[in-house]
């Protein structure tokens, strides 16, 4: 295994179950850590500052952006969201695979700046299921749900730019597929430079010593 962690970007329509999939993945496998974003939207009931998001003002957001402290940022349904750089890089250096659960504009910025990042798009089995899940979650008004569905139509145009498509139908299957994707990514030659050198050296020394 390579020592440095990989960046895993997860996007998908609001209500598709990204948060649920990511939570399960992290409960089951300890190699992952979640990036905590900053946002200017107000907290939902039960959301904790520093855990779900860092809830900040528009002014604070502008300062972070101007100082280059965000890896990416985007506007979403009238609010701003961004990924703090230091938090992510410290954990990548510790060997964690860092999960960025972000929307499409941000994901495309990440791919451009960090081409080694892995982009996964989560889709529902059918549109009707998406609406059911959004309404079932009970965290948005009916008007907000409609806005989020319209946004999903826009976002669906960008799905093709992602590396992988995951359908979140059966939850455990979806979680397992995501983990398998990451296991394969860790096997790619291009992220295993150090290990390749170690293998070559070990082999050379062994043969010379015989
Ligand atoms: P997102 O983070 O994509 O906005 P959530 O993780 O909040 O979505 O999930 C939206 C709702 O759908 C939640 O009530 C969640 O329990 C439910 N859900 C998520 N995945 C599944 C699934 N595979 N099957 C049925 N319900 C699901
Ligand atoms: P929510 O308001 O439902 O928590 O999030 C709305 C959307 O913003 C979701 O698609 C979520 O993935 C996205 N999002 C959350 N954090 C970030 C971030 O740091 N950057 C970007 N670009 N999108 C984010």
PDB file of C-alpha atoms and ligand atoms in Angstrom:
ATOM      1  CA  UNK A   1       0.000   0.000   0.000  1.00  0.00           C
ATOM      2  CA  UNK A   2       1.158   3.537  -0.692  1.00  0.00           C
ATOM      3  CA  UNK A   3       1.709   5.568   2.467  1.00  0.00           C
ATOM      4  CA  UNK A   4       0.027   8.822   1.478  1.00  0.00           C
ATOM      5  CA  UNK A   5      -3.757   8.850   1.360  1.00  0.00           C
ATOM      6  CA  UNK A   6      -5.836   9.472  -1.760  1.00  0.00           C
ATOM      7  CA  UNK A   7      -8.435  12.189  -2.360  1.00  0.00           C
ATOM      8  CA  UNK A   8     -11.906  10.714  -2.915  1.00  0.00           C
ATOM      9  CA  UNK A   9     -14.488  13.169  -4.194  1.00  0.00           C
ATOM     10  CA  UNK A  10     -18.114  12.085  -3.805  1.00  0.00           C
ATOM     11  CA  UNK A  11     -20.905  13.960  -5.492  1.00  0.00           C
ATOM     12  CA  UNK A  12     -24.493  13.128  -6.248  1.00  0.00           C
ATOM     13  CA  UNK A  13     -27.898  14.691  -6.229  1.00  0.00           C
ATOM     14  CA  UNK A  14     -29.064  16.085  -2.921  1.00  0.00           C
ATOM     15  CA  UNK A  15     -30.914  13.317  -1.059  1.00  0.00           C
ATOM     16  CA  UNK A  16     -29.368  10.441  -3.030  1.00  0.00           C
ATOM     17  CA  UNK A  17     -27.755   9.143   0.158  1.00  0.00           C
ATOM     18  CA  UNK A  18     -24.111  10.330  -0.123  1.00  0.00           C
ATOM     19  CA  UNK A  19     -23.924  11.248   3.550  1.00  0.00           C
ATOM     20  CA  UNK A  20     -25.367   7.893   4.563  1.00  0.00           C
ATOM     21  CA  UNK A  21     -22.997   5.940   2.293  1.00  0.00           C
ATOM     22  CA  UNK A  22     -19.969   7.875   3.554  1.00  0.00           C
ATOM     23  CA  UNK A  23     -20.926   7.409   7.212  1.00  0.00           C
ATOM     24  CA  UNK A  24     -21.278   3.638   6.710  1.00  0.00           C
ATOM     25  CA  UNK A  25     -17.987   3.443   4.808  1.00  0.00           C
ATOM     26  CA  UNK A  26     -16.174   5.197   7.644  1.00  0.00           C
ATOM     27  CA  UNK A  27     -17.783   3.014  10.297  1.00  0.00           C
ATOM     28  CA  UNK A  28     -16.719  -0.117   8.447  1.00  0.00           C
ATOM     29  CA  UNK A  29     -13.209   0.868   7.356  1.00  0.00           C
ATOM     30  CA  UNK A  30     -10.746   2.955   9.333  1.00  0.00           C
ATOM     31  CA  UNK A  31      -8.635   4.108   6.350  1.00  0.00           C
ATOM     32  CA  UNK A  32     -11.018   6.978   5.565  1.00  0.00           C
ATOM     33  CA  UNK A  33     -11.461  10.443   7.037  1.00  0.00           C
ATOM     34  CA  UNK A  34     -13.996  13.057   6.067  1.00  0.00           C
ATOM     35  CA  UNK A  35     -13.092  16.592   5.116  1.00  0.00           C
ATOM     36  CA  UNK A  36     -15.193  19.091   7.071  1.00  0.00           C
ATOM     37  CA  UNK A  37     -16.307  21.931   4.800  1.00  0.00           C
ATOM     38  CA  UNK A  38     -17.088  25.530   5.599  1.00  0.00           C
ATOM     39  CA  UNK A  39     -20.536  26.777   4.648  1.00  0.00           C
ATOM     40  CA  UNK A  40     -22.540  29.960   4.925  1.00  0.00           C
ATOM     41  CA  UNK A  41     -25.855  28.090   5.202  1.00  0.00           C
ATOM     42  CA  UNK A  42     -27.451  27.862   8.658  1.00  0.00           C
ATOM     43  CA  UNK A  43     -27.132  24.563  10.563  1.00  0.00           C
ATOM     44  CA  UNK A  44     -29.961  22.023  10.279  1.00  0.00           C
ATOM     45  CA  UNK A  45     -31.351  20.606  13.452  1.00  0.00           C
ATOM     46  CA  UNK A  46     -28.817  18.271  15.040  1.00  0.00           C
ATOM     47  CA  UNK A  47     -25.873  19.481  12.958  1.00  0.00           C
ATOM     48  CA  UNK A  48     -22.733  20.230  14.945  1.00  0.00           C
ATOM     49  CA  UNK A  49     -20.207  23.020  14.203  1.00  0.00           C
ATOM     50  CA  UNK A  50     -16.824  21.447  13.429  1.00  0.00           C
ATOM     51  CA  UNK A  51     -18.328  18.019  12.755  1.00  0.00           C
ATOM     52  CA  UNK A  52     -20.910  18.398   9.982  1.00  0.00           C
ATOM     53  CA  UNK A  53     -19.628  21.778   8.787  1.00  0.00           C
ATOM     54  CA  UNK A  54     -17.869  24.844  10.034  1.00  0.00           C
ATOM     55  CA  UNK A  55     -20.765  27.305   9.898  1.00  0.00           C
ATOM     56  CA  UNK A  56     -19.314  30.707   9.017  1.00  0.00           C
ATOM     57  CA  UNK A  57     -20.510  34.100   7.770  1.00  0.00           C
ATOM     58  CA  UNK A  58     -20.306  35.301   4.149  1.00  0.00           C
ATOM     59  CA  UNK A  59     -17.558  37.746   5.271  1.00  0.00           C
ATOM     60  CA  UNK A  60     -15.478  34.977   6.849  1.00  0.00           C
ATOM     61  CA  UNK A  61     -15.947  32.872   3.718  1.00  0.00           C
ATOM     62  CA  UNK A  62     -14.678  35.702   1.479  1.00  0.00           C
ATOM     63  CA  UNK A  63     -11.563  36.082   3.642  1.00  0.00           C
ATOM     64  CA  UNK A  64     -10.764  32.342   3.480  1.00  0.00           C
ATOM     65  CA  UNK A  65     -11.238  32.343  -0.269  1.00  0.00           C
ATOM     66  CA  UNK A  66      -9.106  35.474  -0.786  1.00  0.00           C
ATOM     67  CA  UNK A  67      -6.300  34.032   1.365  1.00  0.00           C
ATOM     68  CA  UNK A  68      -6.225  30.834  -0.731  1.00  0.00           C
ATOM     69  CA  UNK A  69      -7.226  28.640   2.219  1.00  0.00           C
ATOM     70  CA  UNK A  70      -9.836  26.709   0.215  1.00  0.00           C
ATOM     71  CA  UNK A  71      -8.972  23.841  -2.164  1.00  0.00           C
ATOM     72  CA  UNK A  72     -12.214  24.585  -4.014  1.00  0.00           C
ATOM     73  CA  UNK A  73     -15.463  26.387  -3.388  1.00  0.00           C
ATOM     74  CA  UNK A  74     -18.892  26.811  -4.959  1.00  0.00           C
ATOM     75  CA  UNK A  75     -22.299  28.404  -4.604  1.00  0.00           C
ATOM     76  CA  UNK A  76     -25.222  26.058  -4.005  1.00  0.00           C
ATOM     77  CA  UNK A  77     -28.875  27.122  -3.766  1.00  0.00           C
ATOM     78  CA  UNK A  78     -27.917  30.625  -2.636  1.00  0.00           C
ATOM     79  CA  UNK A  79     -25.166  29.678  -0.138  1.00  0.00           C
ATOM     80  CA  UNK A  80     -21.403  29.152  -0.275  1.00  0.00           C
ATOM     81  CA  UNK A  81     -19.511  25.953   0.474  1.00  0.00           C
ATOM     82  CA  UNK A  82     -15.733  25.295   0.468  1.00  0.00           C
ATOM     83  CA  UNK A  83     -13.045  22.744   1.394  1.00  0.00           C
ATOM     84  CA  UNK A  84     -10.336  23.932   3.831  1.00  0.00           C
ATOM     85  CA  UNK A  85      -6.925  22.993   2.414  1.00  0.00           C
ATOM     86  CA  UNK A  86      -4.840  22.460   5.584  1.00  0.00           C
ATOM     87  CA  UNK A  87      -7.289  20.060   7.194  1.00  0.00           C
ATOM     88  CA  UNK A  88      -7.272  17.801   4.128  1.00  0.00           C
ATOM     89  CA  UNK A  89      -3.526  17.805   3.525  1.00  0.00           C
ATOM     90  CA  UNK A  90      -2.610  17.095   7.145  1.00  0.00           C
ATOM     91  CA  UNK A  91      -4.715  13.940   7.083  1.00  0.00           C
ATOM     92  CA  UNK A  92      -3.505  12.833   3.635  1.00  0.00           C
ATOM     93  CA  UNK A  93       0.032  13.008   5.051  1.00  0.00           C
ATOM     94  CA  UNK A  94      -1.103  10.797   7.958  1.00  0.00           C
ATOM     95  CA  UNK A  95      -2.122   8.209   5.328  1.00  0.00           C
ATOM     96  CA  UNK A  96      -5.880   8.729   5.467  1.00  0.00           C
ATOM     97  CA  UNK A  97      -7.986   8.593   2.313  1.00  0.00           C
ATOM     98  CA  UNK A  98      -9.753  11.940   2.450  1.00  0.00           C
ATOM     99  CA  UNK A  99     -13.395  12.038   1.429  1.00  0.00           C
ATOM    100  CA  UNK A 100     -14.658  15.310  -0.010  1.00  0.00           C
ATOM    101  CA  UNK A 101     -18.450  15.180  -0.187  1.00  0.00           C
ATOM    102  CA  UNK A 102     -18.954  18.141  -2.489  1.00  0.00           C
ATOM    103  CA  UNK A 103     -21.100  19.279  -5.386  1.00  0.00           C
ATOM    104  CA  UNK A 104     -20.213  19.205  -9.070  1.00  0.00           C
ATOM    105  CA  UNK A 105     -18.571  22.617  -9.584  1.00  0.00           C
ATOM    106  CA  UNK A 106     -16.221  21.970  -6.672  1.00  0.00           C
ATOM    107  CA  UNK A 107     -15.470  18.422  -7.831  1.00  0.00           C
ATOM    108  CA  UNK A 108     -14.406  19.655 -11.264  1.00  0.00           C
ATOM    109  CA  UNK A 109     -12.106  22.243  -9.660  1.00  0.00           C
ATOM    110  CA  UNK A 110     -10.491  19.453  -7.627  1.00  0.00           C
ATOM    111  CA  UNK A 111      -9.943  17.299 -10.742  1.00  0.00           C
ATOM    112  CA  UNK A 112      -8.235  20.195 -12.472  1.00  0.00           C
ATOM    113  CA  UNK A 113      -5.969  21.088  -9.538  1.00  0.00           C
ATOM    114  CA  UNK A 114      -5.369  17.539  -8.266  1.00  0.00           C
ATOM    115  CA  UNK A 115      -5.652  15.179 -11.264  1.00  0.00           C
ATOM    116  CA  UNK A 116      -4.846  12.157  -9.083  1.00  0.00           C
ATOM    117  CA  UNK A 117      -8.126  12.655  -7.144  1.00  0.00           C
ATOM    118  CA  UNK A 118     -10.798   9.984  -7.673  1.00  0.00           C
ATOM    119  CA  UNK A 119     -14.241  11.331  -8.598  1.00  0.00           C
ATOM    120  CA  UNK A 120     -17.301   9.200  -7.829  1.00  0.00           C
ATOM    121  CA  UNK A 121     -20.843  10.206  -8.725  1.00  0.00           C
ATOM    122  CA  UNK A 122     -23.721   8.666  -6.756  1.00  0.00           C
ATOM    123  CA  UNK A 123     -27.048   8.370  -8.573  1.00  0.00           C
ATOM    124  CA  UNK A 124     -30.409   6.964  -7.440  1.00  0.00           C
ATOM    125  CA  UNK A 125     -31.981   3.921  -9.114  1.00  0.00           C
ATOM    126  CA  UNK A 126     -34.846   6.210 -10.302  1.00  0.00           C
ATOM    127  CA  UNK A 127     -35.730   9.910 -10.020  1.00  0.00           C
ATOM    128  CA  UNK A 128     -38.856   9.093  -7.990  1.00  0.00           C
ATOM    129  CA  UNK A 129     -36.654   7.442  -5.351  1.00  0.00           C
ATOM    130  CA  UNK A 130     -34.636  10.649  -5.097  1.00  0.00           C
ATOM    131  CA  UNK A 131     -37.710  12.728  -4.349  1.00  0.00           C
ATOM    132  CA  UNK A 132     -38.944  10.139  -1.820  1.00  0.00           C
ATOM    133  CA  UNK A 133     -35.601  10.221  -0.003  1.00  0.00           C
ATOM    134  CA  UNK A 134     -35.469  14.017   0.014  1.00  0.00           C
ATOM    135  CA  UNK A 135     -38.981  14.276   1.394  1.00  0.00           C
ATOM    136  CA  UNK A 136     -38.419  11.340   3.748  1.00  0.00           C
ATOM    137  CA  UNK A 137     -35.378  13.057   5.281  1.00  0.00           C
ATOM    138  CA  UNK A 138     -37.700  15.840   6.341  1.00  0.00           C
ATOM    139  CA  UNK A 139     -34.994  18.497   6.584  1.00  0.00           C
ATOM    140  CA  UNK A 140     -36.079  20.792   3.733  1.00  0.00           C
ATOM    141  CA  UNK A 141     -39.296  22.584   2.919  1.00  0.00           C
ATOM    142  CA  UNK A 142     -41.265  21.385  -0.106  1.00  0.00           C
ATOM    143  CA  UNK A 143     -40.000  24.489  -1.923  1.00  0.00           C
ATOM    144  CA  UNK A 144     -36.369  23.617  -1.071  1.00  0.00           C
ATOM    145  CA  UNK A 145     -36.937  20.053  -2.281  1.00  0.00           C
ATOM    146  CA  UNK A 146     -38.185  21.366  -5.635  1.00  0.00           C
ATOM    147  CA  UNK A 147     -35.095  23.608  -5.919  1.00  0.00           C
ATOM    148  CA  UNK A 148     -32.820  20.695  -5.153  1.00  0.00           C
ATOM    149  CA  UNK A 149     -34.543  18.535  -7.789  1.00  0.00           C
ATOM    150  CA  UNK A 150     -34.073  21.263 -10.396  1.00  0.00           C
ATOM    151  CA  UNK A 151     -30.440  21.488  -9.391  1.00  0.00           C
ATOM    152  CA  UNK A 152     -30.186  17.692  -9.871  1.00  0.00           C
ATOM    153  CA  UNK A 153     -31.283  18.094 -13.499  1.00  0.00           C
ATOM    154  CA  UNK A 154     -28.430  20.594 -14.030  1.00  0.00           C
ATOM    155  CA  UNK A 155     -25.912  18.410 -12.195  1.00  0.00           C
ATOM    156  CA  UNK A 156     -26.808  15.354 -14.242  1.00  0.00           C
ATOM    157  CA  UNK A 157     -25.137  17.068 -17.229  1.00  0.00           C
ATOM    158  CA  UNK A 158     -21.742  16.771 -15.496  1.00  0.00           C
ATOM    159  CA  UNK A 159     -21.907  13.137 -14.395  1.00  0.00           C
ATOM    160  CA  UNK A 160     -19.816  12.057 -17.382  1.00  0.00           C
ATOM    161  CA  UNK A 161     -16.791  14.014 -16.110  1.00  0.00           C
ATOM    162  CA  UNK A 162     -16.494  11.687 -13.085  1.00  0.00           C
ATOM    163  CA  UNK A 163     -14.298   8.578 -12.936  1.00  0.00           C
ATOM    164  CA  UNK A 164     -16.934   6.237 -11.462  1.00  0.00           C
ATOM    165  CA  UNK A 165     -20.724   5.925 -11.308  1.00  0.00           C
ATOM    166  CA  UNK A 166     -22.302   4.372  -8.201  1.00  0.00           C
ATOM    167  CA  UNK A 167     -26.014   3.575  -7.962  1.00  0.00           C
ATOM    168  CA  UNK A 168     -27.260   3.852  -4.395  1.00  0.00           C
ATOM    169  CA  UNK A 169     -30.043   1.279  -4.424  1.00  0.00           C
ATOM    170  CA  UNK A 170     -29.129  -1.285  -1.780  1.00  0.00           C
ATOM    171  CA  UNK A 171     -27.047   0.574   0.832  1.00  0.00           C
ATOM    172  CA  UNK A 172     -24.583  -2.173   1.897  1.00  0.00           C
ATOM    173  CA  UNK A 173     -23.860  -3.025  -1.765  1.00  0.00           C
ATOM    174  CA  UNK A 174     -23.191   0.611  -2.572  1.00  0.00           C
ATOM    175  CA  UNK A 175     -20.808   0.989   0.391  1.00  0.00           C
ATOM    176  CA  UNK A 176     -18.913  -2.160  -0.573  1.00  0.00           C
ATOM    177  CA  UNK A 177     -18.577  -1.088  -4.214  1.00  0.00           C
ATOM    178  CA  UNK A 178     -17.155   2.246  -3.122  1.00  0.00           C
ATOM    179  CA  UNK A 179     -14.590   0.545  -0.898  1.00  0.00           C
ATOM    180  CA  UNK A 180     -13.617  -1.791  -3.747  1.00  0.00           C
ATOM    181  CA  UNK A 181     -13.070   1.178  -6.038  1.00  0.00           C
ATOM    182  CA  UNK A 182     -10.669   2.678  -3.494  1.00  0.00           C
ATOM    183  CA  UNK A 183      -8.832  -0.624  -2.977  1.00  0.00           C
ATOM    184  CA  UNK A 184      -8.216  -0.788  -6.735  1.00  0.00           C
ATOM    185  CA  UNK A 185      -7.087   2.844  -6.840  1.00  0.00           C
ATOM    186  CA  UNK A 186      -4.480   2.034  -4.181  1.00  0.00           C
ATOM    187  CA  UNK A 187      -3.094  -0.644  -6.497  1.00  0.00           C
ATOM    188  CA  UNK A 188      -2.457   1.739  -9.386  1.00  0.00           C
ATOM    189  CA  UNK A 189       1.207   1.937 -10.430  1.00  0.00           C
ATOM    190  CA  UNK A 190       1.182   5.720 -10.492  1.00  0.00           C
ATOM    191  CA  UNK A 191       0.457   5.984  -6.759  1.00  0.00           C
ATOM    192  CA  UNK A 192       2.975   3.298  -5.823  1.00  0.00           C
ATOM    193  CA  UNK A 193       6.268   4.913  -6.828  1.00  0.00           C
ATOM    194  CA  UNK A 194       7.921   4.412  -3.434  1.00  0.00           C
ATOM    195  CA  UNK A 195       6.824   0.805  -3.143  1.00  0.00           C
ATOM    196  CA  UNK A 196       8.117   0.056  -6.646  1.00  0.00           C
ATOM    197  CA  UNK A 197      11.520   1.457  -5.692  1.00  0.00           C
ATOM    198  CA  UNK A 198      11.534  -0.625  -2.497  1.00  0.00           C
ATOM    199  CA  UNK A 199      10.704  -3.810  -4.418  1.00  0.00           C
ATOM    200  CA  UNK A 200      13.451  -3.148  -6.976  1.00  0.00           C
ATOM    201  CA  UNK A 201      16.019  -2.438  -4.292  1.00  0.00           C
ATOM    202  CA  UNK A 202      15.041  -5.443  -2.223  1.00  0.00           C
ATOM    203  CA  UNK A 203      15.275  -7.695  -5.264  1.00  0.00           C
ATOM    204  CA  UNK A 204      18.643  -6.298  -6.336  1.00  0.00           C
ATOM    205  CA  UNK A 205      20.136  -6.647  -2.862  1.00  0.00           C
ATOM    206  CA  UNK A 206      18.770 -10.148  -2.485  1.00  0.00           C
ATOM    207  CA  UNK A 207      20.182 -11.325  -5.814  1.00  0.00           C
ATOM    208  CA  UNK A 208      23.586  -9.658  -5.173  1.00  0.00           C
ATOM    209  CA  UNK A 209      23.750 -11.218  -1.733  1.00  0.00           C
ATOM    210  CA  UNK A 210      23.170 -14.754  -2.970  1.00  0.00           C
TER     211      UNK A 210
HETATM  212  P1  LIG B   1     -27.401  13.226   0.752  1.00  0.00           P
HETATM  213  O1  LIG B   1     -26.257  13.266   1.732  1.00  0.00           O
HETATM  214  O2  LIG B   1     -27.018  12.667  -0.578  1.00  0.00           O
HETATM  215  O3  LIG B   1     -28.135  14.529   0.630  1.00  0.00           O
HETATM  216  P2  LIG B   1     -28.649  11.535   2.805  1.00  0.00           P
HETATM  217  O4  LIG B   1     -27.500  10.646   3.161  1.00  0.00           O
HETATM  218  O5  LIG B   1     -29.057  12.580   3.789  1.00  0.00           O
HETATM  219  O6  LIG B   1     -28.468  12.165   1.343  1.00  0.00           O
HETATM  220  O7  LIG B   1     -29.892  10.545   2.515  1.00  0.00           O
HETATM  221  C1  LIG B   1     -31.170  11.044   2.207  1.00  0.00           C
HETATM  222  C2  LIG B   1     -32.204  10.094   2.795  1.00  0.00           C
HETATM  223  O8  LIG B   1     -32.188   8.844   2.092  1.00  0.00           O
HETATM  224  C3  LIG B   1     -31.952   9.759   4.267  1.00  0.00           C
HETATM  225  O9  LIG B   1     -33.182   9.753   4.955  1.00  0.00           O
HETATM  226  C4  LIG B   1     -31.328   8.363   4.212  1.00  0.00           C
HETATM  227  O10 LIG B   1     -31.605   7.625   5.388  1.00  0.00           O
HETATM  228  C5  LIG B   1     -31.986   7.752   2.998  1.00  0.00           C
HETATM  229  N1  LIG B   1     -31.156   6.754   2.288  1.00  0.00           N
HETATM  230  C6  LIG B   1     -29.851   6.867   1.961  1.00  0.00           C
HETATM  231  N2  LIG B   1     -29.425   5.774   1.280  1.00  0.00           N
HETATM  232  C7  LIG B   1     -30.484   4.951   1.153  1.00  0.00           C
HETATM  233  C8  LIG B   1     -30.701   3.658   0.544  1.00  0.00           C
HETATM  234  N3  LIG B   1     -29.727   3.011  -0.095  1.00  0.00           N
HETATM  235  N4  LIG B   1     -31.924   3.124   0.628  1.00  0.00           N
HETATM  236  C9  LIG B   1     -32.944   3.785   1.251  1.00  0.00           C
HETATM  237  N5  LIG B   1     -32.819   4.994   1.849  1.00  0.00           N
HETATM  238  C10 LIG B   1     -31.616   5.585   1.803  1.00  0.00           C
HETATM  239  P1  LIG B   2     -26.164  20.490   2.094  1.00  0.00           P
HETATM  240  O1  LIG B   2     -26.691  21.892   2.224  1.00  0.00           O
HETATM  241  O2  LIG B   2     -27.252  19.521   1.713  1.00  0.00           O
HETATM  242  O3  LIG B   2     -25.360  20.050   3.295  1.00  0.00           O
HETATM  243  O4  LIG B   2     -25.134  20.503   0.881  1.00  0.00           O
HETATM  244  C1  LIG B   2     -25.515  20.996  -0.360  1.00  0.00           C
HETATM  245  C2  LIG B   2     -24.505  20.584  -1.403  1.00  0.00           C
HETATM  246  O5  LIG B   2     -23.232  21.210  -1.128  1.00  0.00           O
HETATM  247  C3  LIG B   2     -24.242  19.075  -1.422  1.00  0.00           C
HETATM  248  O6  LIG B   2     -24.227  18.679  -2.795  1.00  0.00           O
HETATM  249  C4  LIG B   2     -22.878  18.951  -0.802  1.00  0.00           C
HETATM  250  O7  LIG B   2     -22.192  17.823  -1.306  1.00  0.00           O
HETATM  251  C5  LIG B   2     -22.222  20.246  -1.268  1.00  0.00           C
HETATM  252  N1  LIG B   2     -21.065  20.624  -0.468  1.00  0.00           N
HETATM  253  C6  LIG B   2     -20.841  20.422   0.853  1.00  0.00           C
HETATM  254  N2  LIG B   2     -19.633  20.897   1.202  1.00  0.00           N
HETATM  255  C7  LIG B   2     -19.064  21.393   0.076  1.00  0.00           C
HETATM  256  C8  LIG B   2     -17.796  21.994  -0.217  1.00  0.00           C
HETATM  257  O8  LIG B   2     -16.931  22.168   0.624  1.00  0.00           O
HETATM  258  N3  LIG B   2     -17.590  22.375  -1.503  1.00  0.00           N
HETATM  259  C9  LIG B   2     -18.510  22.200  -2.481  1.00  0.00           C
HETATM  260  N4  LIG B   2     -18.170  22.587  -3.712  1.00  0.00           N
HETATM  261  N5  LIG B   2     -19.703  21.638  -2.247  1.00  0.00           N
HETATM  262  C10 LIG B   2     -19.975  21.224  -0.986  1.00  0.00           C
END
